[in-house]
JSON list of C-alpha atoms in Angstrom, two decimals:
[
{"chain": "A", "resi": 30, "resn": "MET", "atom": "CA", "xyz": [8.22, 4.51, 20.09]},
{"chain": "A", "resi": 31, "resn": "LYS", "atom": "CA", "xyz": [5.10, 6.47, 20.97]},
{"chain": "A", "resi": 32, "resn": "MET", "atom": "CA", "xyz": [1.78, 4.90, 20.01]},
{"chain": "A", "resi": 33, "resn": "LEU", "atom": "CA", "xyz": [-1.31, 7.10, 20.06]},
{"chain": "A", "resi": 34, "resn": "GLU", "atom": "CA", "xyz": [-4.68, 6.32, 18.51]},
{"chain": "A", "resi": 35, "resn": "LYS", "atom": "CA", "xyz": [-7.71, 8.61, 18.74]},
{"chain": "A", "resi": 36, "resn": "ILE", "atom": "CA", "xyz": [-10.69, 6.58, 17.53]},
{"chain": "A", "resi": 37, "resn": "LEU", "atom": "CA", "xyz": [-14.15, 7.89, 16.74]},
{"chain": "A", "resi": 38, "resn": "PHE", "atom": "CA", "xyz": [-16.98, 5.34, 16.84]},
{"chain": "A", "resi": 39, "resn": "ALA", "atom": "CA", "xyz": [-20.19, 6.74, 15.33]},
{"chain": "A", "resi": 40, "resn": "GLY", "atom": "CA", "xyz": [-23.64, 5.45, 14.41]},
{"chain": "A", "resi": 41, "resn": "PHE", "atom": "CA", "xyz": [-27.12, 5.46, 15.85]},
{"chain": "A", "resi": 42, "resn": "GLY", "atom": "CA", "xyz": [-28.38, 4.17, 19.19]},
{"chain": "A", "resi": 43, "resn": "GLY", "atom": "CA", "xyz": [-28.87, 0.42, 19.21]},
{"chain": "A", "resi": 44, "resn": "GLN", "atom": "CA", "xyz": [-25.92, -0.36, 16.91]},
{"chain": "A", "resi": 45, "resn": "GLY", "atom": "CA", "xyz": [-23.57, -1.13, 19.80]},
{"chain": "A", "resi": 46, "resn": "ILE", "atom": "CA", "xyz": [-21.37, 1.91, 19.24]},
{"chain": "A", "resi": 47, "resn": "LEU", "atom": "CA", "xyz": [-20.71, 2.50, 22.93]},
{"chain": "A", "resi": 48, "resn": "SER", "atom": "CA", "xyz": [-20.15, -1.23, 23.50]},
{"chain": "A", "resi": 49, "resn": "ILE", "atom": "CA", "xyz": [-17.40, -1.63, 20.92]},
{"chain": "A", "resi": 50, "resn": "GLY", "atom": "CA", "xyz": [-15.70, 1.53, 22.11]},
{"chain": "A", "resi": 51, "resn": "LYS", "atom": "CA", "xyz": [-15.75, 0.22, 25.68]},
{"chain": "A", "resi": 52, "resn": "ILE", "atom": "CA", "xyz": [-14.56, -3.23, 24.60]},
{"chain": "A", "resi": 53, "resn": "LEU", "atom": "CA", "xyz": [-11.61, -1.69, 22.76]},
{"chain": "A", "resi": 54, "resn": "ALA", "atom": "CA", "xyz": [-10.72, 0.61, 25.66]},
{"chain": "A", "resi": 55, "resn": "ASP", "atom": "CA", "xyz": [-10.96, -2.25, 28.17]},
{"chain": "A", "resi": 56, "resn": "ALA", "atom": "CA", "xyz": [-8.85, -4.53, 25.97]},
{"chain": "A", "resi": 57, "resn": "CYS", "atom": "CA", "xyz": [-6.17, -1.84, 25.73]},
{"chain": "A", "resi": 58, "resn": "VAL", "atom": "CA", "xyz": [-6.08, -1.38, 29.52]},
{"chain": "A", "resi": 59, "resn": "GLU", "atom": "CA", "xyz": [-5.93, -5.16, 30.02]},
{"chain": "A", "resi": 60, "resn": "ASN", "atom": "CA", "xyz": [-2.90, -5.16, 27.73]},
{"chain": "A", "resi": 61, "resn": "HIS", "atom": "CA", "xyz": [-0.99, -2.50, 29.67]},
{"chain": "A", "resi": 62, "resn": "LEU", "atom": "CA", "xyz": [-1.88, 0.48, 27.51]},
{"chain": "A", "resi": 63, "resn": "GLU", "atom": "CA", "xyz": [-3.45, 3.72, 28.65]},
{"chain": "A", "resi": 64, "resn": "ALA", "atom": "CA", "xyz": [-7.03, 4.21, 27.42]},
{"chain": "A", "resi": 65, "resn": "SER", "atom": "CA", "xyz": [-9.95, 6.59, 27.83]},
{"chain": "A", "resi": 66, "resn": "TRP", "atom": "CA", "xyz": [-13.56, 6.12, 26.73]},
{"chain": "A", "resi": 67, "resn": "LEU", "atom": "CA", "xyz": [-15.89, 9.09, 26.32]},
{"chain": "A", "resi": 68, "resn": "PRO", "atom": "CA", "xyz": [-19.49, 8.23, 25.33]},
{"chain": "A", "resi": 69, "resn": "SER", "atom": "CA", "xyz": [-21.96, 10.66, 23.76]},
{"chain": "A", "resi": 70, "resn": "TYR", "atom": "CA", "xyz": [-25.52, 10.04, 22.68]},
{"chain": "A", "resi": 71, "resn": "GLY", "atom": "CA", "xyz": [-28.64, 12.01, 21.91]},
{"chain": "A", "resi": 72, "resn": "PRO", "atom": "CA", "xyz": [-31.67, 12.04, 24.19]},
{"chain": "A", "resi": 73, "resn": "GLU", "atom": "CA", "xyz": [-33.50, 9.74, 21.79]},
{"chain": "A", "resi": 74, "resn": "MET", "atom": "CA", "xyz": [-31.19, 6.81, 22.70]},
{"chain": "A", "resi": 75, "resn": "ARG", "atom": "CA", "xyz": [-32.21, 3.89, 20.46]},
{"chain": "A", "resi": 76, "resn": "GLY", "atom": "CA", "xyz": [-32.35, 5.28, 16.95]},
{"chain": "A", "resi": 77, "resn": "GLY", "atom": "CA", "xyz": [-30.81, 8.64, 17.87]},
{"chain": "A", "resi": 78, "resn": "THR", "atom": "CA", "xyz": [-27.26, 9.73, 17.24]},
{"chain": "A", "resi": 79, "resn": "CYS", "atom": "CA", "xyz": [-24.58, 7.97, 19.21]},
{"chain": "A", "resi": 80, "resn": "ASN", "atom": "CA", "xyz": [-20.81, 8.16, 19.25]},
{"chain": "A", "resi": 81, "resn": "CYS", "atom": "CA", "xyz": [-17.87, 7.66, 21.52]},
{"chain": "A", "resi": 82, "resn": "LEU", "atom": "CA", "xyz": [-14.26, 8.70, 21.59]},
{"chain": "A", "resi": 83, "resn": "VAL", "atom": "CA", "xyz": [-11.51, 6.30, 22.59]},
{"chain": "A", "resi": 84, "resn": "VAL", "atom": "CA", "xyz": [-7.92, 7.38, 23.08]},
{"chain": "A", "resi": 85, "resn": "THR", "atom": "CA", "xyz": [-5.27, 4.74, 23.59]},
{"chain": "A", "resi": 86, "resn": "SER", "atom": "CA", "xyz": [-1.56, 5.19, 24.03]},
{"chain": "A", "resi": 87, "resn": "ASN", "atom": "CA", "xyz": [1.55, 3.66, 25.53]},
{"chain": "A", "resi": 88, "resn": "GLU", "atom": "CA", "xyz": [2.04, 6.96, 27.39]},
{"chain": "A", "resi": 89, "resn": "LYS", "atom": "CA", "xyz": [-0.19, 9.07, 29.64]},
{"chain": "A", "resi": 90, "resn": "ILE", "atom": "CA", "xyz": [-3.30, 10.46, 27.95]},
{"chain": "A", "resi": 91, "resn": "LEU", "atom": "CA", "xyz": [-3.68, 14.19, 28.47]},
{"chain": "A", "resi": 92, "resn": "SER", "atom": "CA", "xyz": [-7.30, 14.49, 27.32]},
{"chain": "A", "resi": 93, "resn": "PRO", "atom": "CA", "xyz": [-10.09, 12.04, 26.41]},
{"chain": "A", "resi": 94, "resn": "TYR", "atom": "CA", "xyz": [-11.54, 14.57, 23.97]},
{"chain": "A", "resi": 95, "resn": "PHE", "atom": "CA", "xyz": [-10.44, 15.30, 20.40]},
{"chain": "A", "resi": 96, "resn": "LEU", "atom": "CA", "xyz": [-11.87, 16.81, 17.23]},
{"chain": "A", "resi": 97, "resn": "GLU", "atom": "CA", "xyz": [-9.73, 15.06, 14.63]},
{"chain": "A", "resi": 98, "resn": "PRO", "atom": "CA", "xyz": [-9.52, 11.27, 15.01]},
{"chain": "A", "resi": 99, "resn": "THR", "atom": "CA", "xyz": [-6.60, 9.24, 13.75]},
{"chain": "A", "resi": 100, "resn": "ASN", "atom": "CA", "xyz": [-9.07, 6.42, 13.01]},
{"chain": "A", "resi": 101, "resn": "ALA", "atom": "CA", "xyz": [-12.83, 6.01, 12.86]},
{"chain": "A", "resi": 102, "resn": "ILE", "atom": "CA", "xyz": [-15.58, 3.42, 12.64]},
{"chain": "A", "resi": 103, "resn": "ILE", "atom": "CA", "xyz": [-18.64, 4.84, 10.88]},
{"chain": "A", "resi": 104, "resn": "MET", "atom": "CA", "xyz": [-21.80, 2.74, 11.07]},
{"chain": "A", "resi": 105, "resn": "ASN", "atom": "CA", "xyz": [-24.39, 4.89, 9.26]},
{"chain": "A", "resi": 106, "resn": "GLN", "atom": "CA", "xyz": [-24.81, 7.65, 6.67]},
{"chain": "A", "resi": 107, "resn": "ALA", "atom": "CA", "xyz": [-25.83, 10.36, 9.13]},
{"chain": "A", "resi": 108, "resn": "SER", "atom": "CA", "xyz": [-22.62, 9.82, 11.11]},
{"chain": "A", "resi": 109, "resn": "LEU", "atom": "CA", "xyz": [-20.46, 10.05, 7.99]},
{"chain": "A", "resi": 110, "resn": "ASN", "atom": "CA", "xyz": [-22.21, 13.26, 6.99]},
{"chain": "A", "resi": 111, "resn": "LYS", "atom": "CA", "xyz": [-21.84, 14.72, 10.50]},
{"chain": "A", "resi": 112, "resn": "PHE", "atom": "CA", "xyz": [-18.14, 13.88, 10.99]},
{"chain": "A", "resi": 113, "resn": "LEU", "atom": "CA", "xyz": [-16.86, 14.06, 7.40]},
{"chain": "A", "resi": 114, "resn": "ASP", "atom": "CA", "xyz": [-14.85, 17.26, 7.88]},
{"chain": "A", "resi": 115, "resn": "ASN", "atom": "CA", "xyz": [-13.25, 15.86, 11.06]},
{"chain": "A", "resi": 116, "resn": "LEU", "atom": "CA", "xyz": [-12.07, 12.77, 9.16]},
{"chain": "A", "resi": 117, "resn": "LYS", "atom": "CA", "xyz": [-9.96, 14.57, 6.52]},
{"chain": "A", "resi": 118, "resn": "SER", "atom": "CA", "xyz": [-6.71, 14.04, 8.41]},
{"chain": "A", "resi": 119, "resn": "ALA", "atom": "CA", "xyz": [-7.49, 10.53, 9.69]},
{"chain": "A", "resi": 120, "resn": "LYS", "atom": "CA", "xyz": [-5.26, 7.62, 8.77]},
{"chain": "A", "resi": 121, "resn": "MET", "atom": "CA", "xyz": [-8.05, 5.05, 8.50]},
{"chain": "A", "resi": 122, "resn": "VAL", "atom": "CA", "xyz": [-11.86, 5.01, 8.39]},
{"chain": "A", "resi": 123, "resn": "VAL", "atom": "CA", "xyz": [-13.85, 1.77, 8.52]},
{"chain": "A", "resi": 124, "resn": "VAL", "atom": "CA", "xyz": [-17.23, 2.29, 6.82]},
{"chain": "A", "resi": 125, "resn": "ASN", "atom": "CA", "xyz": [-20.31, 0.07, 7.09]},
{"chain": "A", "resi": 126, "resn": "THR", "atom": "CA", "xyz": [-21.22, 0.00, 3.39]},
{"chain": "A", "resi": 127, "resn": "SER", "atom": "CA", "xyz": [-24.49, -1.78, 4.20]},
{"chain": "A", "resi": 128, "resn": "LEU", "atom": "CA", "xyz": [-25.75, 1.59, 5.48]},
{"chain": "A", "resi": 129, "resn": "VAL", "atom": "CA", "xyz": [-23.26, 4.12, 4.11]},
{"chain": "A", "resi": 130, "resn": "HIS", "atom": "CA", "xyz": [-22.82, 5.20, 0.51]},
{"chain": "A", "resi": 131, "resn": "LEU", "atom": "CA", "xyz": [-19.71, 7.28, -0.12]},
{"chain": "A", "resi": 132, "resn": "THR", "atom": "CA", "xyz": [-20.41, 9.89, -2.78]},
{"chain": "A", "resi": 133, "resn": "ASP", "atom": "CA", "xyz": [-17.70, 10.97, -5.19]},
{"chain": "A", "resi": 134, "resn": "GLU", "atom": "CA", "xyz": [-17.48, 14.27, -3.30]},
{"chain": "A", "resi": 135, "resn": "GLN", "atom": "CA", "xyz": [-17.01, 12.46, 0.03]},
{"chain": "A", "resi": 136, "resn": "LYS", "atom": "CA", "xyz": [-14.37, 10.20, -1.51]},
{"chain": "A", "resi": 137, "resn": "SER", "atom": "CA", "xyz": [-12.57, 13.29, -2.77]},
{"chain": "A", "resi": 138, "resn": "ILE", "atom": "CA", "xyz": [-12.61, 14.84, 0.71]},
{"chain": "A", "resi": 139, "resn": "LEU", "atom": "CA", "xyz": [-11.18, 11.60, 2.14]},
{"chain": "A", "resi": 140, "resn": "LYS", "atom": "CA", "xyz": [-8.67, 11.04, -0.69]},
{"chain": "A", "resi": 141, "resn": "ASN", "atom": "CA", "xyz": [-5.71, 10.80, 1.72]},
{"chain": "A", "resi": 142, "resn": "VAL", "atom": "CA", "xyz": [-7.48, 8.43, 4.12]},
{"chain": "A", "resi": 143, "resn": "MET", "atom": "CA", "xyz": [-7.36, 4.62, 3.97]},
{"chain": "A", "resi": 144, "resn": "ILE", "atom": "CA", "xyz": [-11.03, 3.68, 3.65]},
{"chain": "A", "resi": 145, "resn": "ILE", "atom": "CA", "xyz": [-11.96, 0.14, 4.60]},
{"chain": "A", "resi": 146, "resn": "GLU", "atom": "CA", "xyz": [-15.38, -0.76, 3.24]},
{"chain": "A", "resi": 147, "resn": "VAL", "atom": "CA", "xyz": [-17.23, -3.51, 5.08]},
{"chain": "A", "resi": 148, "resn": "ASP", "atom": "CA", "xyz": [-20.80, -4.74, 4.49]},
{"chain": "A", "resi": 149, "resn": "ALA", "atom": "CA", "xyz": [-21.07, -5.20, 8.25]},
{"chain": "A", "resi": 150, "resn": "THR", "atom": "CA", "xyz": [-24.85, -5.26, 8.59]},
{"chain": "A", "resi": 151, "resn": "ASP", "atom": "CA", "xyz": [-25.23, -7.78, 5.77]},
{"chain": "A", "resi": 152, "resn": "ILE", "atom": "CA", "xyz": [-22.46, -9.97, 7.22]},
{"chain": "A", "resi": 153, "resn": "ALA", "atom": "CA", "xyz": [-24.05, -9.82, 10.68]},
{"chain": "A", "resi": 154, "resn": "ILE", "atom": "CA", "xyz": [-27.43, -10.90, 9.27]},
{"chain": "A", "resi": 155, "resn": "ARG", "atom": "CA", "xyz": [-25.70, -13.80, 7.50]},
{"chain": "A", "resi": 156, "resn": "LEU", "atom": "CA", "xyz": [-24.08, -14.78, 10.83]},
{"chain": "A", "resi": 157, "resn": "GLY", "atom": "CA", "xyz": [-27.49, -14.84, 12.50]},
{"chain": "A", "resi": 158, "resn": "SER", "atom": "CA", "xyz": [-27.91, -11.49, 14.25]},
{"chain": "A", "resi": 159, "resn": "VAL", "atom": "CA", "xyz": [-27.80, -7.90, 13.05]},
{"chain": "A", "resi": 160, "resn": "LYS", "atom": "CA", "xyz": [-26.62, -7.04, 16.57]},
{"chain": "A", "resi": 161, "resn": "CYS", "atom": "CA", "xyz": [-23.09, -8.25, 15.81]},
{"chain": "A", "resi": 162, "resn": "ALA", "atom": "CA", "xyz": [-22.50, -5.78, 12.95]},
{"chain": "A", "resi": 163, "resn": "ASN", "atom": "CA", "xyz": [-20.54, -3.66, 15.41]},
{"chain": "A", "resi": 164, "resn": "MET", "atom": "CA", "xyz": [-18.18, -6.58, 16.05]},
{"chain": "A", "resi": 165, "resn": "VAL", "atom": "CA", "xyz": [-17.66, -7.09, 12.32]},
{"chain": "A", "resi": 166, "resn": "MET", "atom": "CA", "xyz": [-16.56, -3.45, 12.15]},
{"chain": "A", "resi": 167, "resn": "LEU", "atom": "CA", "xyz": [-14.32, -3.81, 15.20]},
{"chain": "A", "resi": 168, "resn": "GLY", "atom": "CA", "xyz": [-12.66, -6.87, 13.63]},
{"chain": "A", "resi": 169, "resn": "ALA", "atom": "CA", "xyz": [-11.96, -4.88, 10.46]},
{"chain": "A", "resi": 170, "resn": "TYR", "atom": "CA", "xyz": [-10.52, -2.06, 12.56]},
{"chain": "A", "resi": 171, "resn": "ALA", "atom": "CA", "xyz": [-8.29, -4.49, 14.49]},
{"chain": "A", "resi": 172, "resn": "LYS", "atom": "CA", "xyz": [-6.60, -5.64, 11.27]},
{"chain": "A", "resi": 173, "resn": "HIS", "atom": "CA", "xyz": [-4.99, -2.22, 10.84]},
{"chain": "A", "resi": 174, "resn": "SER", "atom": "CA", "xyz": [-4.76, -1.00, 14.45]},
{"chain": "A", "resi": 175, "resn": "SER", "atom": "CA", "xyz": [-1.43, -0.41, 16.12]},
{"chain": "A", "resi": 176, "resn": "ALA", "atom": "CA", "xyz": [-3.09, -0.57, 19.54]},
{"chain": "A", "resi": 177, "resn": "LEU", "atom": "CA", "xyz": [-4.32, -4.15, 19.68]},
{"chain": "A", "resi": 178, "resn": "ASP", "atom": "CA", "xyz": [-4.36, -7.42, 17.80]},
{"chain": "A", "resi": 179, "resn": "LEU", "atom": "CA", "xyz": [-7.38, -9.62, 17.10]},
{"chain": "A", "resi": 180, "resn": "GLU", "atom": "CA", "xyz": [-6.62, -12.28, 19.71]},
{"chain": "A", "resi": 181, "resn": "ARG", "atom": "CA", "xyz": [-6.40, -9.76, 22.54]},
{"chain": "A", "resi": 182, "resn": "LEU", "atom": "CA", "xyz": [-9.65, -8.21, 21.39]},
{"chain": "A", "resi": 183, "resn": "LYS", "atom": "CA", "xyz": [-11.32, -11.65, 21.43]},
{"chain": "A", "resi": 184, "resn": "LEU", "atom": "CA", "xyz": [-10.21, -12.15, 25.03]},
{"chain": "A", "resi": 185, "resn": "SER", "atom": "CA", "xyz": [-11.86, -8.87, 25.96]},
{"chain": "A", "resi": 186, "resn": "VAL", "atom": "CA", "xyz": [-15.09, -10.04, 24.32]},
{"chain": "A", "resi": 187, "resn": "VAL", "atom": "CA", "xyz": [-14.95, -13.25, 26.38]},
{"chain": "A", "resi": 188, "resn": "ARG", "atom": "CA", "xyz": [-14.59, -11.20, 29.57]},
{"chain": "A", "resi": 189, "resn": "LYS", "atom": "CA", "xyz": [-17.40, -8.82, 28.59]},
{"chain": "A", "resi": 190, "resn": "PHE", "atom": "CA", "xyz": [-19.90, -11.58, 27.79]},
{"chain": "A", "resi": 191, "resn": "ASP", "atom": "CA", "xyz": [-18.60, -14.40, 30.01]},
{"chain": "A", "resi": 192, "resn": "THR", "atom": "CA", "xyz": [-22.10, -15.33, 31.21]},
{"chain": "A", "resi": 193, "resn": "LYS", "atom": "CA", "xyz": [-23.44, -15.60, 27.64]},
{"chain": "A", "resi": 194, "resn": "PRO", "atom": "CA", "xyz": [-21.46, -18.29, 25.74]},
{"chain": "A", "resi": 195, "resn": "LYS", "atom": "CA", "xyz": [-23.59, -18.03, 22.57]},
{"chain": "A", "resi": 196, "resn": "VAL", "atom": "CA", "xyz": [-23.04, -14.27, 22.44]},
{"chain": "A", "resi": 197, "resn": "VAL", "atom": "CA", "xyz": [-19.29, -14.80, 22.87]},
{"chain": "A", "resi": 198, "resn": "GLU", "atom": "CA", "xyz": [-19.22, -17.31, 20.00]},
{"chain": "A", "resi": 199, "resn": "MET", "atom": "CA", "xyz": [-21.22, -15.11, 17.63]},
{"chain": "A", "resi": 200, "resn": "ASN", "atom": "CA", "xyz": [-19.21, -11.99, 18.46]},
{"chain": "A", "resi": 201, "resn": "GLN", "atom": "CA", "xyz": [-15.93, -13.82, 17.93]},
{"chain": "A", "resi": 202, "resn": "GLN", "atom": "CA", "xyz": [-17.18, -15.09, 14.55]},
{"chain": "A", "resi": 203, "resn": "ALA", "atom": "CA", "xyz": [-18.12, -11.51, 13.68]},
{"chain": "A", "resi": 204, "resn": "LEU", "atom": "CA", "xyz": [-14.67, -10.23, 14.70]},
{"chain": "A", "resi": 205, "resn": "ASN", "atom": "CA", "xyz": [-13.08, -12.92, 12.51]},
{"chain": "A", "resi": 206, "resn": "GLU", "atom": "CA", "xyz": [-15.25, -12.00, 9.52]},
{"chain": "A", "resi": 207, "resn": "GLY", "atom": "CA", "xyz": [-14.42, -8.32, 9.82]},
{"chain": "A", "resi": 208, "resn": "TYR", "atom": "CA", "xyz": [-10.73, -9.07, 10.20]},
{"chain": "A", "resi": 209, "resn": "LYS", "atom": "CA", "xyz": [-10.72, -11.31, 7.09]},
{"chain": "A", "resi": 210, "resn": "ILE", "atom": "CA", "xyz": [-12.54, -8.73, 4.96]},
{"chain": "A", "resi": 211, "resn": "ALA", "atom": "CA", "xyz": [-10.28, -5.85, 5.97]}
]
């Protein structure tokens, strides 16, 4: 059976958007899937717009670029506003409700999309660092992903931060929290 996920990760610079996209892509490759990672960010970097596209499949990937994602992680309001029309045909969108408020009009546009609302920034602060909000979102995404399970994602986090044991521990806690909430 063919598995294909086209995932949009969007937020602002400094939220770890590129990092979680790369972690997911690396984890997929480590688990014998095909994956591509295409980063994009504004010249402002920290605080400016930032997004990345990840495609993962059990077959060859023909292009790393897409306009309509099958899934998305949206970290801030500006990103939701920017990509709203592209999300209409998505299967799932994980939204950081700490920084995103879905209006009735936006909910209507996304009426056929599974929306997973996660207070990721608030959860990350409770865990001890706002920097792990991206991992909370990735954990929530993993709960409903056909590409990868939580345990394989955790192993990728260990590899990514192997020289920083405290970062590994916090990020794994954040993944667990996101997974539980989703």
